[in-house]
Amino acid sequence: MIRSVITACLGALFLTSAALAQAPDTASDPREPRVFESRGEVTANGQRVRYRAIAGETFLRDDDGKAIASIFSTSYIREGVSDPRTRPVAFIFNGGPGSASLWLHMGVFGPVHLVLPSDAEDDGAAPYDLRANPHTLLDSADLVFIDPVGTGYSRALGDADPAQFWGVNEDARSLGQFIRVWLTENRRWNSPKYLMGESYGTTRIGALMNEMELSWNNVAFNGVVLISVVMEMANARPDNPLGLTGLLPGYAATAWYHNRVDRAAWRNDFNAFLRDARDFATDDFLPVLLRGHDVDEARFNATSARMAELTGLSESYLRASHLRVPLNRFRTELLRDRGLSVGRFDSRFAGEEPDSLRENPEGDPSGYGISAGYTAAMREHYTRNLGVTITDTYVTLGGVRNWNWNAGEAGGNNSYLNTSVWLERAMRQNADLRVLATNGIYDLATPFFGTEMTFNRRNYDQSRVTLTYYEAGHMMYLHHPSIEQLARDVREFVAEGNR
């Protein structure tokens, strides 16, 4: 049965079929995948694009053919394409680990998006602003949004232990199986292929290189888009000298944003200020940290003074902390005199603290300032536009536990995991594989300078690596000018691969 739904606020037409959605709405019943098909239109990059949307389950099976997990995905496939083999397809996911793909889905790439305040303000309560998305990539590529097991509507089936899907390599195996099944069912093995992931999703891309590129049964990708990069954990962890070095230019950018540094000393030139912060981080700060007691008092004090100029923290505070300022301490210290802490995901955000004596912030204002809006938007889009009638709990984030960080040659635990080594190798073995790494200047969860430290290594072919920057945080698409730039950068990246 086909029913039509006209959604005036989106200016789009969705024709929804419930014929495939009659399986019992019971999470433990693996008899048939639940699939919901619809059609829609959107203006993308100035083009009117008609597409078919398929939101539903794909069963993963063991060697005996038994269904052990259900992956819920949402695919948008452009209609009217003369030869689908020449049409790129992008597989898209978020991170966590344990996050559903709603952030990239409703934030930047899908045909409908959530519009939140651009200037780091709280999202408040419903109703939220959902609109047709002029920035969607549907003009350039078909899109497949994937929710790993334990996120969204995806789940282990029957007596299968979800732990077999929760780990660096385990997760890559399950998503690799899903991608291979999708390519087969949709007859797209010869299409240009891209992986796009955010945060731990970039870690996952490294693991997927090992799972899918570095074997005889391989899938060669044309490109990967790394959004808010964390492939080399040591460069983002505030518990070691490399992590503190990776964070320091982000601390400086945050201090500049909140007017805690003397901007006039740099003639109000933010880029010059960041260049100095980068140079200080590697040339002065890191050597002093590493040398410890071997550094004389004059050099230590000079480093403290320069760090104070760049980060907005007092010299006395920096000396007392021996220049080691973990992330949570920085977040509470920078605006302590105002009773505020800054965000981890986006340090433009500032949240009120219950008192001015805290060492650790009460929460992350850049997290609780957006989560309600995104969850409501994703469920609204599923139920109203795509006809998804599933009433199971939708897991935005937090349903995955006891992650197995042991990744063999890529590292043994969270602090020192480095899936970048697999991306390096895949680039050596696939001459067409290109990398776009996107960075929010105010992202303190996956700091931009930590990304630079990874890709500056001589093992990488710099001619195939592009780094871009945005005046926003981890989810740079919260900032309206940045979403436009991000969509443009990714679109150009895909187009270049098809020339």
Short mmCIF file of C-alpha atoms in Angstrom, two decimals:
data_model
loop_
_atom_site.label_atom_id
_atom_site.label_comp_id
_atom_site.label_asym_id
_atom_site.label_seq_id
_atom_site.Cartn_x
_atom_site.Cartn_y
_atom_site.Cartn_z
CA MET A 1 0.00 0.00 0.00
CA ILE A 2 1.43 3.37 -0.98
CA ARG A 3 0.44 6.48 0.86
CA SER A 4 1.60 10.03 0.22
CA VAL A 5 2.60 12.49 2.89
CA ILE A 6 3.07 16.15 2.05
CA THR A 7 5.38 17.89 4.50
CA ALA A 8 4.96 21.59 3.87
CA CYS A 9 7.75 22.79 6.15
CA LEU A 10 10.27 20.67 4.21
CA GLY A 11 8.93 21.42 0.75
CA ALA A 12 9.43 17.74 -0.11
CA LEU A 13 7.18 14.91 -1.23
CA PHE A 14 7.55 11.49 0.43
CA LEU A 15 5.73 8.45 -0.97
CA THR A 16 5.85 5.78 1.74
CA SER A 17 5.34 2.06 1.34
CA ALA A 18 4.47 -0.01 4.40
CA ALA A 19 4.25 -3.26 2.48
CA LEU A 20 7.61 -4.45 3.78
CA ALA A 21 7.01 -3.30 7.33
CA GLN A 22 4.58 -5.94 8.54
CA ALA A 23 7.03 -8.04 10.57
CA PRO A 24 6.29 -8.04 14.30
CA ASP A 25 7.72 -5.00 16.05
CA THR A 26 9.67 -7.13 18.50
CA ALA A 27 13.39 -6.60 18.93
CA SER A 28 14.07 -10.27 19.67
CA ASP A 29 12.18 -11.64 16.62
CA PRO A 30 14.69 -12.16 13.78
CA ARG A 31 12.33 -13.75 11.26
CA GLU A 32 12.40 -10.98 8.65
CA PRO A 33 14.18 -7.64 8.44
CA ARG A 34 11.90 -4.64 8.81
CA VAL A 35 12.28 -2.34 5.81
CA PHE A 36 10.51 0.93 4.97
CA GLU A 37 10.72 2.47 1.50
CA SER A 38 9.76 5.97 0.43
CA ARG A 39 10.50 8.56 -2.21
CA GLY A 40 11.35 12.22 -1.93
CA GLU A 41 12.77 15.27 -3.61
CA VAL A 42 15.24 17.87 -2.42
CA THR A 43 17.15 20.76 -3.95
CA ALA A 44 20.83 19.97 -3.42
CA ASN A 45 23.57 22.33 -4.52
CA GLY A 46 21.02 24.03 -6.79
CA GLN A 47 19.87 20.76 -8.39
CA ARG A 48 16.45 19.20 -7.93
CA VAL A 49 17.17 15.60 -6.90
CA ARG A 50 14.58 12.82 -6.80
CA TYR A 51 15.57 9.93 -4.58
CA ARG A 52 14.44 6.61 -3.14
CA ALA A 53 14.90 6.19 0.63
CA ILE A 54 15.27 2.76 2.24
CA ALA A 55 15.28 2.73 6.04
CA GLY A 56 15.55 -0.74 7.48
CA GLU A 57 17.39 -3.71 8.86
CA THR A 58 20.12 -5.86 7.33
CA PHE A 59 20.81 -9.15 9.10
CA LEU A 60 24.41 -10.18 9.68
CA ARG A 61 24.89 -13.95 9.66
CA ASP A 62 27.45 -16.38 11.05
CA ASP A 63 29.17 -19.10 9.02
CA ASP A 64 26.12 -21.33 9.42
CA GLY A 65 23.78 -18.70 8.00
CA LYS A 66 22.20 -17.90 11.36
CA ALA A 67 21.14 -14.26 11.85
CA ILE A 68 23.20 -12.90 14.75
CA ALA A 69 22.75 -9.14 14.43
CA SER A 70 20.59 -6.53 12.76
CA ILE A 71 22.17 -3.36 11.35
CA PHE A 72 19.70 -0.53 10.82
CA SER A 73 20.66 1.81 8.01
CA THR A 74 19.09 4.56 5.94
CA SER A 75 19.99 4.72 2.26
CA TYR A 76 19.19 7.57 -0.11
CA ILE A 77 19.58 6.60 -3.77
CA ARG A 78 19.18 9.13 -6.55
CA GLU A 79 16.65 8.19 -9.21
CA GLY A 80 17.02 8.71 -12.93
CA VAL A 81 20.75 7.87 -13.02
CA SER A 82 21.60 6.35 -16.41
CA ASP A 83 24.50 4.20 -15.15
CA PRO A 84 24.61 3.58 -11.37
CA ARG A 85 28.09 2.09 -11.76
CA THR A 86 29.50 5.59 -12.25
CA ARG A 87 27.54 7.01 -9.30
CA PRO A 88 29.58 7.31 -6.07
CA VAL A 89 28.21 5.80 -2.85
CA ALA A 90 29.19 7.06 0.61
CA PHE A 91 28.92 4.94 3.76
CA ILE A 92 28.46 7.30 6.71
CA PHE A 93 28.59 6.78 10.47
CA ASN A 94 29.30 8.61 13.71
CA GLY A 95 31.49 7.54 16.58
CA GLY A 96 31.30 7.07 20.34
CA PRO A 97 32.00 4.22 20.18
CA GLY A 98 28.29 3.66 20.71
CA SER A 99 26.75 6.57 18.81
CA ALA A 100 24.05 6.30 16.17
CA SER A 101 24.54 8.14 12.88
CA LEU A 102 21.91 10.83 13.56
CA TRP A 103 24.47 13.62 13.97
CA LEU A 104 25.84 13.46 10.43
CA HIS A 105 22.45 12.34 9.11
CA MET A 106 20.44 15.28 10.50
CA GLY A 107 23.34 17.69 10.86
CA VAL A 108 24.87 17.96 7.42
CA PHE A 109 24.58 15.17 4.84
CA GLY A 110 20.96 13.92 4.79
CA PRO A 111 18.15 15.46 2.68
CA VAL A 112 16.49 16.87 5.82
CA HIS A 113 18.46 18.66 8.52
CA LEU A 114 18.03 20.17 11.96
CA VAL A 115 18.73 23.88 12.20
CA LEU A 116 20.00 24.97 15.63
CA PRO A 117 21.35 28.33 16.79
CA SER A 118 24.69 29.05 15.13
CA ASP A 119 26.40 30.85 18.01
CA ALA A 120 26.79 28.12 20.64
CA GLU A 121 23.37 28.49 22.26
CA ASP A 122 21.27 25.80 23.99
CA ASP A 123 18.74 23.98 21.79
CA GLY A 124 15.91 24.35 24.33
CA ALA A 125 12.76 22.27 23.90
CA ALA A 126 10.50 21.27 20.99
CA PRO A 127 9.34 22.21 18.47
CA TYR A 128 12.67 22.17 16.63
CA ASP A 129 13.40 23.57 13.18
CA LEU A 130 13.60 20.82 10.53
CA ARG A 131 14.10 21.87 6.94
CA ALA A 132 14.95 20.49 3.53
CA ASN A 133 18.73 20.44 3.41
CA PRO A 134 20.30 22.41 0.54
CA HIS A 135 23.72 21.12 1.66
CA THR A 136 22.96 17.40 1.30
CA LEU A 137 25.43 15.44 -0.83
CA LEU A 138 22.68 13.68 -2.78
CA ASP A 139 23.56 15.59 -5.92
CA SER A 140 27.05 14.06 -5.79
CA ALA A 141 26.67 10.60 -4.22
CA ASP A 142 24.21 8.06 -2.90
CA LEU A 143 24.24 8.04 0.90
CA VAL A 144 24.11 5.12 3.35
CA PHE A 145 23.85 6.05 7.04
CA ILE A 146 24.84 3.13 9.27
CA ASP A 147 24.05 2.52 12.95
CA PRO A 148 26.45 -0.07 14.46
CA VAL A 149 25.17 -2.79 16.77
CA GLY A 150 23.91 -1.30 20.04
CA THR A 151 23.07 2.08 18.49
CA GLY A 152 19.88 3.43 16.92
CA TYR A 153 17.66 0.43 16.19
CA SER A 154 20.60 -1.95 15.57
CA ARG A 155 20.94 -4.91 17.92
CA ALA A 156 22.27 -8.41 18.48
CA LEU A 157 19.71 -11.09 17.65
CA GLY A 158 18.58 -14.16 19.55
CA ASP A 159 21.22 -15.51 21.92
CA ALA A 160 24.10 -13.71 20.20
CA ASP A 161 26.37 -11.91 22.67
CA PRO A 162 26.58 -8.20 21.73
CA ALA A 163 30.17 -8.20 22.99
CA GLN A 164 31.20 -9.93 19.75
CA PHE A 165 30.42 -6.64 17.98
CA TRP A 166 31.85 -4.24 20.58
CA GLY A 167 35.52 -3.65 20.00
CA VAL A 168 37.89 -2.01 17.53
CA ASN A 169 38.27 -5.09 15.32
CA GLU A 170 34.88 -6.58 16.16
CA ASP A 171 33.09 -3.41 15.10
CA ALA A 172 35.09 -3.19 11.86
CA ARG A 173 34.22 -6.80 10.99
CA SER A 174 30.48 -6.25 11.46
CA LEU A 175 30.40 -2.99 9.49
CA GLY A 176 32.62 -4.52 6.83
CA GLN A 177 30.14 -7.38 6.47
CA PHE A 178 27.27 -4.91 6.24
CA ILE A 179 29.01 -2.88 3.51
CA ARG A 180 29.73 -6.00 1.45
CA VAL A 181 26.09 -7.14 1.76
CA TRP A 182 24.85 -3.66 0.77
CA LEU A 183 27.11 -3.56 -2.29
CA THR A 184 25.87 -6.99 -3.37
CA GLU A 185 22.16 -6.35 -2.78
CA ASN A 186 22.33 -3.02 -4.59
CA ARG A 187 24.71 -4.21 -7.35
CA ARG A 188 27.19 -1.43 -6.64
CA TRP A 189 30.52 -3.23 -6.41
CA ASN A 190 31.89 -1.26 -9.36
CA SER A 191 30.76 2.16 -8.10
CA PRO A 192 33.22 4.69 -6.63
CA LYS A 193 33.13 4.18 -2.85
CA TYR A 194 33.73 6.52 0.09
CA LEU A 195 33.79 6.18 3.86
CA MET A 196 32.74 9.17 5.96
CA GLY A 197 32.99 9.08 9.74
CA GLU A 198 33.02 11.46 12.67
CA SER A 199 35.08 11.22 15.87
CA TYR A 200 35.47 7.52 16.75
CA GLY A 201 34.05 7.05 13.29
CA THR A 202 37.47 8.17 12.02
CA THR A 203 39.09 5.55 14.27
CA ARG A 204 36.64 3.06 12.74
CA ILE A 205 37.71 4.10 9.23
CA GLY A 206 41.29 3.16 10.10
CA ALA A 207 40.08 -0.23 11.35
CA LEU A 208 37.94 -0.66 8.22
CA MET A 209 41.04 -0.11 6.12
CA ASN A 210 42.54 -3.16 7.84
CA GLU A 211 39.30 -5.12 7.51
CA MET A 212 38.42 -4.22 3.93
CA GLU A 213 41.49 -2.93 2.06
CA LEU A 214 44.38 -5.00 3.41
CA SER A 215 43.35 -8.50 2.32
CA TRP A 216 42.73 -10.49 -0.85
CA ASN A 217 38.97 -10.19 -0.35
CA ASN A 218 39.34 -6.44 -0.35
CA VAL A 219 37.16 -3.46 -1.15
CA ALA A 220 39.20 -0.57 -2.54
CA PHE A 221 37.88 2.86 -1.58
CA ASN A 222 38.29 6.01 -3.62
CA GLY A 223 38.42 8.24 -0.56
CA VAL A 224 37.76 8.69 3.14
CA VAL A 225 36.35 11.77 4.85
CA LEU A 226 37.53 12.08 8.45
CA ILE A 227 35.37 14.50 10.44
CA SER A 228 36.85 15.56 13.81
CA VAL A 229 39.76 13.16 13.62
CA VAL A 230 40.96 10.83 16.36
CA MET A 231 42.97 8.00 14.85
CA GLU A 232 46.06 8.31 17.05
CA MET A 233 44.69 8.44 20.58
CA ALA A 234 47.92 9.55 22.22
CA ASN A 235 47.69 12.89 20.37
CA ALA A 236 44.31 13.68 21.93
CA ARG A 237 44.65 12.26 25.45
CA PRO A 238 45.45 14.86 28.15
CA ASP A 239 47.31 12.32 30.29
CA ASN A 240 50.62 12.33 28.40
CA PRO A 241 52.98 14.95 26.89
CA LEU A 242 51.91 14.29 23.28
CA GLY A 243 48.25 14.68 24.17
CA LEU A 244 48.89 17.90 26.07
CA THR A 245 50.86 19.17 23.09
CA GLY A 246 48.01 18.26 20.74
CA LEU A 247 45.58 20.15 22.95
CA LEU A 248 47.55 23.33 23.55
CA PRO A 249 46.70 25.21 20.32
CA GLY A 250 43.04 24.33 21.00
CA TYR A 251 43.36 25.83 24.47
CA ALA A 252 44.79 28.95 22.83
CA ALA A 253 41.96 29.17 20.29
CA THR A 254 39.42 28.86 23.11
CA ALA A 255 41.08 31.62 25.11
CA TRP A 256 41.01 33.86 22.04
CA TYR A 257 37.31 33.16 21.45
CA HIS A 258 36.39 34.04 25.05
CA ASN A 259 38.62 37.15 24.95
CA ARG A 260 41.08 35.86 27.58
CA VAL A 261 44.21 36.81 25.64
CA ASP A 262 45.61 40.13 24.48
CA ARG A 263 44.46 40.07 20.87
CA ALA A 264 46.14 43.39 20.17
CA ALA A 265 49.53 41.74 20.73
CA TRP A 266 48.82 39.82 17.50
CA ARG A 267 47.13 42.81 15.81
CA ASN A 268 43.85 40.86 16.02
CA ASP A 269 45.23 38.31 13.56
CA PHE A 270 43.80 34.98 14.71
CA ASN A 271 45.75 32.94 12.16
CA ALA A 272 49.06 34.47 13.25
CA PHE A 273 48.09 33.76 16.86
CA LEU A 274 47.44 30.09 16.06
CA ARG A 275 50.74 29.81 14.19
CA ASP A 276 52.53 31.03 17.30
CA ALA A 277 50.56 28.59 19.46
CA ARG A 278 51.53 25.68 17.19
CA ASP A 279 55.20 26.68 17.21
CA PHE A 280 55.19 27.12 20.97
CA ALA A 281 53.56 23.71 21.48
CA THR A 282 56.24 21.74 19.63
CA ASP A 283 59.32 23.94 20.03
CA ASP A 284 59.04 25.10 23.64
CA PHE A 285 56.23 23.41 25.56
CA LEU A 286 56.87 19.76 24.64
CA PRO A 287 60.66 19.87 25.24
CA VAL A 288 60.12 21.43 28.69
CA LEU A 289 57.58 18.75 29.58
CA LEU A 290 59.88 15.97 28.41
CA ARG A 291 63.03 17.32 30.10
CA GLY A 292 61.31 17.88 33.45
CA HIS A 293 63.88 18.60 36.19
CA ASP A 294 66.61 19.05 33.58
CA VAL A 295 65.07 22.41 32.63
CA ASP A 296 66.52 25.33 34.60
CA GLU A 297 64.19 27.67 36.48
CA ALA A 298 64.62 30.58 34.08
CA ARG A 299 63.56 28.52 31.08
CA PHE A 300 60.65 26.99 33.00
CA ASN A 301 59.41 30.44 34.07
CA ALA A 302 59.78 31.85 30.55
CA THR A 303 57.75 28.92 29.19
CA SER A 304 55.10 29.47 31.87
CA ALA A 305 54.85 33.15 30.95
CA ARG A 306 54.49 32.44 27.25
CA MET A 307 51.92 29.73 27.88
CA ALA A 308 49.92 32.17 30.00
CA GLU A 309 49.93 34.69 27.12
CA LEU A 310 48.60 32.02 24.75
CA THR A 311 46.07 30.17 26.93
CA GLY A 312 44.61 32.86 29.19
CA LEU A 313 45.58 30.92 32.32
CA SER A 314 47.63 32.67 35.01
CA GLU A 315 51.37 32.11 35.34
CA SER A 316 50.93 31.09 38.97
CA TYR A 317 48.34 28.47 38.00
CA LEU A 318 50.57 27.09 35.27
CA ARG A 319 53.64 26.92 37.50
CA ALA A 320 51.65 25.21 40.24
CA SER A 321 50.42 22.61 37.72
CA HIS A 322 53.96 22.13 36.31
CA LEU A 323 52.52 23.21 32.93
CA ARG A 324 50.37 20.05 32.81
CA VAL A 325 46.77 21.21 32.53
CA PRO A 326 44.37 18.31 31.84
CA LEU A 327 41.36 19.10 29.72
CA ASN A 328 38.75 19.19 32.48
CA ARG A 329 40.88 21.55 34.55
CA PHE A 330 41.28 23.90 31.62
CA ARG A 331 37.54 23.84 31.00
CA THR A 332 36.77 24.97 34.55
CA GLU A 333 39.73 27.29 35.06
CA LEU A 334 39.50 29.54 31.99
CA LEU A 335 36.21 31.23 32.99
CA ARG A 336 36.24 30.39 36.70
CA ASP A 337 35.85 34.04 37.70
CA ARG A 338 32.52 34.06 35.85
CA GLY A 339 31.31 30.76 37.33
CA LEU A 340 31.38 29.11 33.88
CA SER A 341 33.02 26.13 32.22
CA VAL A 342 33.68 25.75 28.51
CA GLY A 343 32.57 22.84 26.34
CA ARG A 344 34.63 19.80 25.46
CA PHE A 345 33.06 19.11 22.07
CA ASP A 346 32.79 22.80 21.25
CA SER A 347 34.61 25.24 23.49
CA ARG A 348 32.59 28.17 22.17
CA PHE A 349 29.84 26.89 24.49
CA ALA A 350 29.92 28.02 28.13
CA GLY A 351 27.81 26.48 30.88
CA GLU A 352 27.01 27.65 34.39
CA GLU A 353 28.67 25.72 37.21
CA PRO A 354 27.07 25.16 40.65
CA ASP A 355 30.07 26.83 42.31
CA SER A 356 33.40 28.41 41.40
CA LEU A 357 35.62 25.91 43.21
CA ARG A 358 35.15 22.84 41.03
CA GLU A 359 38.07 20.97 39.52
CA ASN A 360 35.89 19.13 36.98
CA PRO A 361 32.90 20.59 35.12
CA GLU A 362 29.39 19.44 35.98
CA GLY A 363 28.68 18.52 32.36
CA ASP A 364 29.45 19.47 28.80
CA PRO A 365 27.37 22.44 27.63
CA SER A 366 28.20 21.56 24.03
CA GLY A 367 26.64 18.13 24.61
CA TYR A 368 23.50 18.84 26.61
CA GLY A 369 23.01 21.94 24.46
CA ILE A 370 22.18 19.87 21.34
CA SER A 371 21.22 16.28 22.25
CA ALA A 372 17.47 16.75 22.71
CA GLY A 373 17.08 18.50 19.37
CA TYR A 374 18.97 15.84 17.40
CA THR A 375 17.14 12.90 18.97
CA ALA A 376 13.73 14.49 18.34
CA ALA A 377 14.70 15.43 14.78
CA MET A 378 15.86 11.91 13.89
CA ARG A 379 12.71 10.26 15.27
CA GLU A 380 10.49 12.88 13.61
CA HIS A 381 12.15 12.29 10.24
CA TYR A 382 11.81 8.52 10.57
CA THR A 383 8.18 8.49 11.62
CA ARG A 384 6.75 11.41 9.66
CA ASN A 385 8.83 11.45 6.47
CA LEU A 386 10.16 7.91 6.00
CA GLY A 387 7.23 6.01 7.48
CA VAL A 388 9.28 4.03 10.01
CA THR A 389 6.83 2.54 12.52
CA ILE A 390 9.35 0.81 14.80
CA THR A 391 8.59 1.51 18.46
CA ASP A 392 11.76 -0.06 19.89
CA THR A 393 14.01 2.15 21.99
CA TYR A 394 16.17 4.30 19.73
CA VAL A 395 19.66 4.46 21.24
CA THR A 396 21.29 7.81 20.47
CA LEU A 397 24.40 7.17 22.58
CA GLY A 398 25.32 5.13 25.63
CA GLY A 399 24.03 1.63 24.88
CA VAL A 400 27.44 0.12 24.15
CA ARG A 401 29.59 -1.01 27.07
CA ASN A 402 32.89 -2.81 27.77
CA TRP A 403 34.50 -1.91 24.45
CA ASN A 404 37.47 -4.10 23.50
CA TRP A 405 40.29 -1.68 22.72
CA ASN A 406 42.82 -4.43 21.93
CA ALA A 407 43.60 -3.90 18.25
CA GLY A 408 46.79 -5.90 17.82
CA GLU A 409 49.43 -3.95 15.92
CA ALA A 410 47.30 -0.78 16.14
CA GLY A 411 47.55 -0.71 19.93
CA GLY A 412 46.33 -2.42 23.05
CA ASN A 413 44.13 0.12 24.81
CA ASN A 414 42.28 3.40 24.41
CA SER A 415 45.18 5.63 25.40
CA TYR A 416 47.57 4.36 22.76
CA LEU A 417 45.34 3.00 20.00
CA ASN A 418 46.54 4.16 16.57
CA THR A 419 44.48 2.98 13.59
CA SER A 420 46.28 5.55 11.45
CA VAL A 421 48.91 2.88 10.72
CA TRP A 422 46.28 0.96 8.71
CA LEU A 423 45.27 4.05 6.73
CA GLU A 424 48.92 4.69 5.89
CA ARG A 425 49.30 1.14 4.62
CA ALA A 426 46.06 1.25 2.64
CA MET A 427 47.28 4.41 0.88
CA ARG A 428 50.52 2.67 -0.04
CA GLN A 429 48.57 -0.28 -1.48
CA ASN A 430 45.79 1.75 -3.17
CA ALA A 431 47.13 4.54 -5.37
CA ASP A 432 43.67 6.12 -5.72
CA LEU A 433 42.85 6.35 -2.00
CA ARG A 434 42.59 10.00 -0.89
CA VAL A 435 41.96 11.57 2.52
CA LEU A 436 39.99 14.64 3.55
CA ALA A 437 40.45 15.43 7.25
CA THR A 438 38.13 18.15 8.62
CA ASN A 439 38.82 19.98 11.88
CA GLY A 440 36.88 22.28 14.17
CA ILE A 441 39.17 24.91 15.65
CA TYR A 442 37.23 24.85 18.96
CA ASP A 443 37.11 21.06 19.24
CA LEU A 444 38.82 19.95 22.47
CA ALA A 445 37.63 16.33 22.19
CA THR A 446 39.60 15.64 19.00
CA PRO A 447 41.93 18.66 18.77
CA PHE A 448 42.99 19.92 15.36
CA PHE A 449 46.68 20.03 16.22
CA GLY A 450 46.62 16.37 17.24
CA THR A 451 45.36 15.64 13.72
CA GLU A 452 48.18 17.68 12.23
CA MET A 453 50.68 15.72 14.32
CA THR A 454 49.34 12.50 12.81
CA PHE A 455 49.27 13.55 9.16
CA ASN A 456 52.57 15.43 9.29
CA ARG A 457 54.34 12.09 9.56
CA ARG A 458 56.49 11.38 6.52
CA ASN A 459 54.75 8.03 5.99
CA TYR A 460 51.78 9.88 4.49
CA ASP A 461 51.68 10.93 0.85
CA GLN A 462 50.88 14.61 1.39
CA SER A 463 49.63 15.01 -2.18
CA ARG A 464 46.65 12.80 -1.29
CA VAL A 465 45.86 14.30 2.14
CA THR A 466 43.81 17.49 2.56
CA LEU A 467 43.16 19.16 5.93
CA THR A 468 40.40 21.74 6.28
CA TYR A 469 39.44 23.96 9.23
CA TYR A 470 36.20 25.48 10.53
CA GLU A 471 35.35 28.17 13.08
CA ALA A 472 33.37 25.72 15.19
CA GLY A 473 33.87 22.63 17.32
CA HIS A 474 33.61 18.85 17.08
CA MET A 475 30.26 19.10 15.27
CA MET A 476 31.30 21.95 13.04
CA TYR A 477 27.94 21.75 11.26
CA LEU A 478 26.32 23.48 14.27
CA HIS A 479 27.87 26.70 12.96
CA HIS A 480 25.92 27.87 9.91
CA PRO A 481 28.87 29.21 7.84
CA SER A 482 30.83 26.05 8.64
CA ILE A 483 28.12 23.67 7.43
CA GLU A 484 28.18 25.45 4.09
CA GLN A 485 31.96 25.19 3.89
CA LEU A 486 32.02 21.56 5.06
CA ALA A 487 29.42 20.49 2.48
CA ARG A 488 31.32 22.36 -0.23
CA ASP A 489 34.65 20.79 0.77
CA VAL A 490 33.25 17.24 0.83
CA ARG A 491 31.38 17.74 -2.45
CA GLU A 492 34.56 18.98 -4.15
CA PHE A 493 36.53 16.07 -2.66
CA VAL A 494 34.08 13.53 -4.14
CA ALA A 495 33.95 15.36 -7.49
CA GLU A 496 37.74 15.40 -7.76
CA GLY A 497 37.83 11.64 -7.29
CA ASN A 498 35.49 11.18 -10.26
CA ARG A 499 37.43 13.27 -12.75
#
